Coordinates of C-alpha atoms in Angstrom, one line a residue:
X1 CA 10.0 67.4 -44.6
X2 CA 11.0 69.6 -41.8
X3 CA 9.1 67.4 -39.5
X4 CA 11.2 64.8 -40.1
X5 CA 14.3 66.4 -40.2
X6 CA 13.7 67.2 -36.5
X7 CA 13.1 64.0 -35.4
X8 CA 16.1 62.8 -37.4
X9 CA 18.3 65.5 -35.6
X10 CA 16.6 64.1 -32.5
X11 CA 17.0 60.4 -32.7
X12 CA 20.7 61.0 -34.0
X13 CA 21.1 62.8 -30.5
X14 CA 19.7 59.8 -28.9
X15 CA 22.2 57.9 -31.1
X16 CA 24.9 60.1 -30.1
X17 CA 24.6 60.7 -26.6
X18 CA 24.7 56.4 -26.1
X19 CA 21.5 57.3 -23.4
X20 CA 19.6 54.4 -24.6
X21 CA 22.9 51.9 -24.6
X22 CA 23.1 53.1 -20.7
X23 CA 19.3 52.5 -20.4
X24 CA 19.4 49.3 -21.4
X25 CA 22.3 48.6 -20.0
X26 CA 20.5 49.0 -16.2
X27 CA 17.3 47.6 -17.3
X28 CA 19.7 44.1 -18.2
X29 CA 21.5 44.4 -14.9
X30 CA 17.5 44.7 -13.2
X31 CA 16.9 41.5 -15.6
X32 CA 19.9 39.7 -14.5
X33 CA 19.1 40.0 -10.9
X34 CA 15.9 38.7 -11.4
X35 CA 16.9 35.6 -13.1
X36 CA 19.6 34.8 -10.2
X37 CA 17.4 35.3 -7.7
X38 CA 14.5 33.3 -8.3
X39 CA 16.2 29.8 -7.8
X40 CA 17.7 30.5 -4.9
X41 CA 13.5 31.8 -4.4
X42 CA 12.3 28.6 -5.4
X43 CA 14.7 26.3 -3.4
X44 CA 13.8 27.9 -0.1
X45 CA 10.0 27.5 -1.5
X46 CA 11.0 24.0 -1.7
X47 CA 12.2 23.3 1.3
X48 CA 9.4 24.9 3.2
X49 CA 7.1 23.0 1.4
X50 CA 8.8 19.5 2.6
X51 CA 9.3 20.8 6.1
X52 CA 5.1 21.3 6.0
X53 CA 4.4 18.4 4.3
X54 CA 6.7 16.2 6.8
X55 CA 5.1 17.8 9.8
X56 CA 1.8 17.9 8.5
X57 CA 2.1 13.9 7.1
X58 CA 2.7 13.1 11.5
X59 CA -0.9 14.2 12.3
X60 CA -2.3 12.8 9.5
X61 CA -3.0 15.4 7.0
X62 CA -1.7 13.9 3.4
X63 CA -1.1 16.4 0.6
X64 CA -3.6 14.5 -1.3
X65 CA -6.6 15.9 0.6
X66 CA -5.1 19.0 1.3
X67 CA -5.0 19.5 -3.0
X68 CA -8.7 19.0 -2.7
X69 CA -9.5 21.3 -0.2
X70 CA -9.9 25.2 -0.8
X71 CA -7.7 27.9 0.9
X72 CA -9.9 29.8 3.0
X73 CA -8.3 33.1 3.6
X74 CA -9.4 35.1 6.4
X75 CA -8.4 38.8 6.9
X76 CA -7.0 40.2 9.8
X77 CA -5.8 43.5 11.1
X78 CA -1.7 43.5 12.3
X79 CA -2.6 45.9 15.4
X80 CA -0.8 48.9 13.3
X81 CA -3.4 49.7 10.3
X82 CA -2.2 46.8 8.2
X83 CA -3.7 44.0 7.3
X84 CA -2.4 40.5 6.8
X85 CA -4.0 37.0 5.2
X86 CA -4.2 33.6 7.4
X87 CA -5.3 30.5 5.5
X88 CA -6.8 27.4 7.3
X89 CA -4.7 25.1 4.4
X90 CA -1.0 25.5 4.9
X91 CA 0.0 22.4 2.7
X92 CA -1.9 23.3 -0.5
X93 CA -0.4 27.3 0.3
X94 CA 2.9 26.0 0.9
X95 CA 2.5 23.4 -2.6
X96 CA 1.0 26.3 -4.8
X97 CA 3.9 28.9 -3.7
X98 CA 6.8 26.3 -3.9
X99 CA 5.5 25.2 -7.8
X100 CA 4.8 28.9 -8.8
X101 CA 8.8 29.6 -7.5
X102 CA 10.1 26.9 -9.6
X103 CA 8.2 28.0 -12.3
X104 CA 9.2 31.1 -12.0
X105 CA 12.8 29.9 -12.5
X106 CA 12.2 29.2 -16.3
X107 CA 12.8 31.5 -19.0
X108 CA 9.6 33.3 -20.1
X109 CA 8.0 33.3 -16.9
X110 CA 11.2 35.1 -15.4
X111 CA 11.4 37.2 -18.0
X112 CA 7.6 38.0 -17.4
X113 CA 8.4 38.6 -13.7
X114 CA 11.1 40.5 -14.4
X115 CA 9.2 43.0 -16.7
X116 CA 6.1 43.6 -14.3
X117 CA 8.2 44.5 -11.8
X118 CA 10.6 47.0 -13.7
X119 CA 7.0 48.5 -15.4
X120 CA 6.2 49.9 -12.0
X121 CA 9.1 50.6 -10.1
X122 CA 12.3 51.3 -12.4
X123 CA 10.6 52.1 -15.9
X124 CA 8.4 55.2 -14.6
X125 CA 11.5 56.8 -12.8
X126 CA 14.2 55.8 -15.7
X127 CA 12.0 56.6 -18.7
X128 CA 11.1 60.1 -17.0
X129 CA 14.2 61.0 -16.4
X130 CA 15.3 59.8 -20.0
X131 CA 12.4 62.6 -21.1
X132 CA 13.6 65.2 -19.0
X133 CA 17.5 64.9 -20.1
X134 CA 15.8 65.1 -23.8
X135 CA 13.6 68.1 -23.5
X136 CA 16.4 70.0 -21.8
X137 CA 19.3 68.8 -24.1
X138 CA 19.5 72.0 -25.9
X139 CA 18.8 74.2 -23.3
X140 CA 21.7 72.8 -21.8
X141 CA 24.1 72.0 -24.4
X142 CA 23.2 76.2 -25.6
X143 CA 21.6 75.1 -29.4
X144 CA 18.2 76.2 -28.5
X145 CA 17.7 79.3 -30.2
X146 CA 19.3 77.8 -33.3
X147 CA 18.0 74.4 -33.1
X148 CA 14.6 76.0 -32.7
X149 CA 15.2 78.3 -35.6
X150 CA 15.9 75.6 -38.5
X151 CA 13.2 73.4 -37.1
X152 CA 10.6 75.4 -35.3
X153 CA 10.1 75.1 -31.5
X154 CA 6.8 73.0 -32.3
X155 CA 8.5 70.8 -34.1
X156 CA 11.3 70.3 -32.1
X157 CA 9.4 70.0 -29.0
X158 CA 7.1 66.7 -31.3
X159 CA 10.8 65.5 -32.3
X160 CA 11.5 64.9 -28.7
X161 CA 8.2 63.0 -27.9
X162 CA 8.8 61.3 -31.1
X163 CA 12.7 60.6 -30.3
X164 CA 11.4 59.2 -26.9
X165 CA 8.9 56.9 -27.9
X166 CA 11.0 55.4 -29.8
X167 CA 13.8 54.8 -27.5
X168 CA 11.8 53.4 -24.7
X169 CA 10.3 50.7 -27.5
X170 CA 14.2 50.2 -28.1
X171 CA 15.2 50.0 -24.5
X172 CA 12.5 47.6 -23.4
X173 CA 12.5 44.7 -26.5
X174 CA 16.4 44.8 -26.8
X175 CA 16.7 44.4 -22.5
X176 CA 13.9 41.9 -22.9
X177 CA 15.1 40.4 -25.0
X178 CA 18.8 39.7 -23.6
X179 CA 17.3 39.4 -20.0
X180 CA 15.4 36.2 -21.7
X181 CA 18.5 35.0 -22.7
X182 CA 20.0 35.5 -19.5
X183 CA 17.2 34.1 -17.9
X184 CA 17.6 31.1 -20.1
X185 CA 21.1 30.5 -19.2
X186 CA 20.7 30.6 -15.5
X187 CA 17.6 28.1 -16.2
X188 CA 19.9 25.8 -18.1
X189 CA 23.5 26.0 -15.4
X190 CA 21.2 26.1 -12.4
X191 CA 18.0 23.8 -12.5
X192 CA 16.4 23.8 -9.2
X193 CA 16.2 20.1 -8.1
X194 CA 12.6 18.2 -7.6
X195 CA 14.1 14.9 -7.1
X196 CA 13.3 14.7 -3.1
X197 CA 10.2 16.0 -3.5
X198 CA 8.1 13.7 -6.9
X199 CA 4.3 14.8 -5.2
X200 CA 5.8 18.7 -6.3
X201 CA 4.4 19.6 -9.6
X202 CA 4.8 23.3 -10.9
X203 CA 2.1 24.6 -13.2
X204 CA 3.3 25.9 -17.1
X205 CA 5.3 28.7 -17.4
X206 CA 3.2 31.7 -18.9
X207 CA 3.6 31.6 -23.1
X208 CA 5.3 33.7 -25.4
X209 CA 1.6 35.7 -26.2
X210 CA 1.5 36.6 -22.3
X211 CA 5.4 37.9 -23.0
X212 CA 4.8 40.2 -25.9
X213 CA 1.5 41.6 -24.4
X214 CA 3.9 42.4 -21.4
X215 CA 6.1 43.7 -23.3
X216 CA 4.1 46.2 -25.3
X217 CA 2.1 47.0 -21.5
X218 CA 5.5 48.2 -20.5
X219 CA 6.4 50.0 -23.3
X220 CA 3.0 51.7 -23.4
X221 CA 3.9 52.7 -19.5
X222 CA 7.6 53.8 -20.4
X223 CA 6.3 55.5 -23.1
X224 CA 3.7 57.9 -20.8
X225 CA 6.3 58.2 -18.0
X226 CA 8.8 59.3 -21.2
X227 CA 6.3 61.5 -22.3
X228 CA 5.7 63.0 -19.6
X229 CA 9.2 63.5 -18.7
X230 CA 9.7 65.7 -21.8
X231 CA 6.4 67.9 -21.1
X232 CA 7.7 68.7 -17.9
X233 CA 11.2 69.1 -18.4
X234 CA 9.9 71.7 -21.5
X235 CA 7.6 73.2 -19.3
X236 CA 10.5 74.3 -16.3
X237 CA 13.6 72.9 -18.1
X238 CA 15.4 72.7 -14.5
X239 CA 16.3 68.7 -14.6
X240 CA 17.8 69.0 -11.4
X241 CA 14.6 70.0 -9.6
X242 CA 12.1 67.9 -11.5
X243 CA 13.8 64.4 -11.8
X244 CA 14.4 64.2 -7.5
X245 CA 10.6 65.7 -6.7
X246 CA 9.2 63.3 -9.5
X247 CA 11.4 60.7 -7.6
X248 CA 9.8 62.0 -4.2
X249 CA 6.1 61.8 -5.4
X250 CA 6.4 58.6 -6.6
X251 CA 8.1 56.7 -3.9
X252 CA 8.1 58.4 -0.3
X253 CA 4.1 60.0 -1.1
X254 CA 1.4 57.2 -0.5
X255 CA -1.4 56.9 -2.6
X256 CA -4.1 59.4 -1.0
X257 CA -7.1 59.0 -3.3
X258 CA -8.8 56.6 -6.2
X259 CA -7.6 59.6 -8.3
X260 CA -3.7 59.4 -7.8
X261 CA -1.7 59.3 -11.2
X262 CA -0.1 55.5 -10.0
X263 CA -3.3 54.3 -8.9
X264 CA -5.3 55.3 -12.1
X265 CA -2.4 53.8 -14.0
X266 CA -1.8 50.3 -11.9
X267 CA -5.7 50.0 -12.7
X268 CA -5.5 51.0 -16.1
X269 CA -3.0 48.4 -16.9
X270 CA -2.7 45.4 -14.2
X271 CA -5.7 43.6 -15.9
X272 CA -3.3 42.7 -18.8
X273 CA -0.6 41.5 -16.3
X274 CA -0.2 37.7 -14.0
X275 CA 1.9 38.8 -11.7
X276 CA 3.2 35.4 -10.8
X277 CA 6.4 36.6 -9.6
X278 CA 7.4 38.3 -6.2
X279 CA 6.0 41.2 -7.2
X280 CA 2.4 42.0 -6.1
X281 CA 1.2 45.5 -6.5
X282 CA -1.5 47.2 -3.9
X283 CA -4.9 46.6 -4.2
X284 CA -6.3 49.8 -6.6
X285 CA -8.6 51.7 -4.8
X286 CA -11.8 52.2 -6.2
X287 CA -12.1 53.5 -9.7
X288 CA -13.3 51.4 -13.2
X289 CA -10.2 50.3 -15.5
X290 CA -12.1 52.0 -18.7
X291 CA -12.4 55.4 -16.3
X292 CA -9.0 55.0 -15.1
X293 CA -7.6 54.5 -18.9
X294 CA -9.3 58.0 -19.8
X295 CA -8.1 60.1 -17.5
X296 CA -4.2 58.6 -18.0
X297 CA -4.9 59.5 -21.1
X298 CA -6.2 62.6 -20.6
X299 CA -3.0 63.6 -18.1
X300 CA -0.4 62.9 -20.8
X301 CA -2.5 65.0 -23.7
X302 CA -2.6 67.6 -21.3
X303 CA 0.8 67.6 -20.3
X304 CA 1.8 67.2 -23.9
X305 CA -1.0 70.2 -25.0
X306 CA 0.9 72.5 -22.2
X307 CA 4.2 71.9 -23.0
X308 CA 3.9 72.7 -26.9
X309 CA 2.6 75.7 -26.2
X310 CA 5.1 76.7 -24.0
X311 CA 7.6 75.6 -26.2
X312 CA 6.0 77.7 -29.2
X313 CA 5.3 80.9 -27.1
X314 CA 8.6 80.5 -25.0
X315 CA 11.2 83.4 -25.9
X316 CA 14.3 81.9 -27.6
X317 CA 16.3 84.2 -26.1
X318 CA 15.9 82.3 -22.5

């Protein structure tokens, strides 16, 4: 009973304090760009795909044999320790990117796009933050000592990971699911136009089984990132500090080893993803999806096992 009372008293927080109205509020906006982006994406895609085609068609290369000819990619080193891709096929690259854009104009594939993008880029840093704010809520509002009292600092500290969970599962389906909507409206008032170019046919937009396992990929992220956000914010409860180095270490640090925290998790998850849309993440370096799974796993139980003890053998006091 006690248990639940202190996830009650932390979801009505949540509640509240309107955090997860402002959380989904950004991840819509991050939707809505997304959707108004990709026709103007796909008409430039378009257009590039005549000009080859046109240019191509005056030496003699139809698009009909270039649709049965492979892309050979070769790769090739940009002078500064890059690498970049050169294809002997323009026309069938310049086809296959300008029907993927359009495609990626229509709802669920949007949508879709949308999501795998926010998963690794906006989701990690909003959901930790959304953790950190929660942990330290009573340390900053002053109700520690007597929140920790009626529920027991255990219990408060499982209410939190609780109370977070379930607001990142809100955040994501109801922004989802408006950004689909939104998507779908700028589908319907701004159709990109095929007429001048009939040999153009996009592939099928990804289904609504590829959306929901998307979905629950994302949450499953949001919901680490959350969790780790209020492990950490218990541990040093100085939100100031940990929110901008957490911002440092995953933006302006490159991955250094097959061990990183981002490259274990892109591995763990990006076998469940399409990425169709202008977002392609790095190649992972070198480490098995089921290894990579374990020890994200074994980073958040940790970080959770650490942080409940501190919160239990913490003084109240400070």
């Amino acid at each position: 009973m006690t248990e639940f009372s202190a996830t009650a008293h932390s979801l009505r927080y949540q509640r509240m304090s309107r955090h997860w109205i402002y959380a989904s509020a950004l991840a819509v906006l991050a939707f809505t760009l997304f959707a108004l982006g990709a026709p103007a994406t796909a008409r430039s895609a378009v257009d590039f795909f005549g000009s080859e085609q046109r240019s191509l068609a005056k030496v003699g290369i139809t698009l009909e044999n270039s649709l049965n000819r492979p892309i050979r990619e070769e790769v090739s080193s940009d002078g500064n320790g890059g690498e970049f891709r050169t294809g002997d096929n323009p026309l069938r690259t310049a086809y296959e990117t300008a029907g993927q854009a359009v495609t990626n104009t229509k709802p669920v594939q949007s949508t879709i796009n949308a999501l795998e993008a926010l998963c690794f880029a906006l989701f990690p840093v909003l959901f930790f933050a959304y953790g950190v704010i929660t942990a330290t809520r009573d340390t900053r509002l002053g109700t520690l000592k007597v929140n920790a009292v009626r529920y027991g600092p255990r219990r408060l500290f499982l209410s939190g990971l609780t109370a977070v969970t379930a607001s990142v599962t809100l955040v994501v389906t109801v922004s989802a699911g408006l950004g689909l909507l939104v998507a779908t409206g700028v589908w319907l008032g701004n159709p990109v136009d095929l007429g001048g170019h009939p040999d153009l046919v996009p592939p099928p937009q990804a289904g609504v089984g590829q959306l929901l396992v998307t979905m629950a990929v994302t949450i499953g992220v949001g919901a680490f990132f959350g969790i780790l956000g209020v492990a950490l914010g218990t541990i040093f409860r100085q939100a100031l500090v940990i929110i901008p180095a957490f911002l440092v270490a995953f933006f302006l640090i490159p991955l250094t080893w097959r061990f990183d925290p981002r490259n274990l998790l892109m591995t763990a998850v990006r076998d469940f993803l399409d990425f169709k849309g202008t977002f392609i993440p790095s190649p992972s370096l070198g480490v098995s999806q089921v290894l990579a799974l374990v020890v994200v796993l074994g980073i958040g139980a940790a970080a959770v096992a650490v942080g409940s003890q501190v919160a239990t053998r913490r003084s109240l006091y400070r």
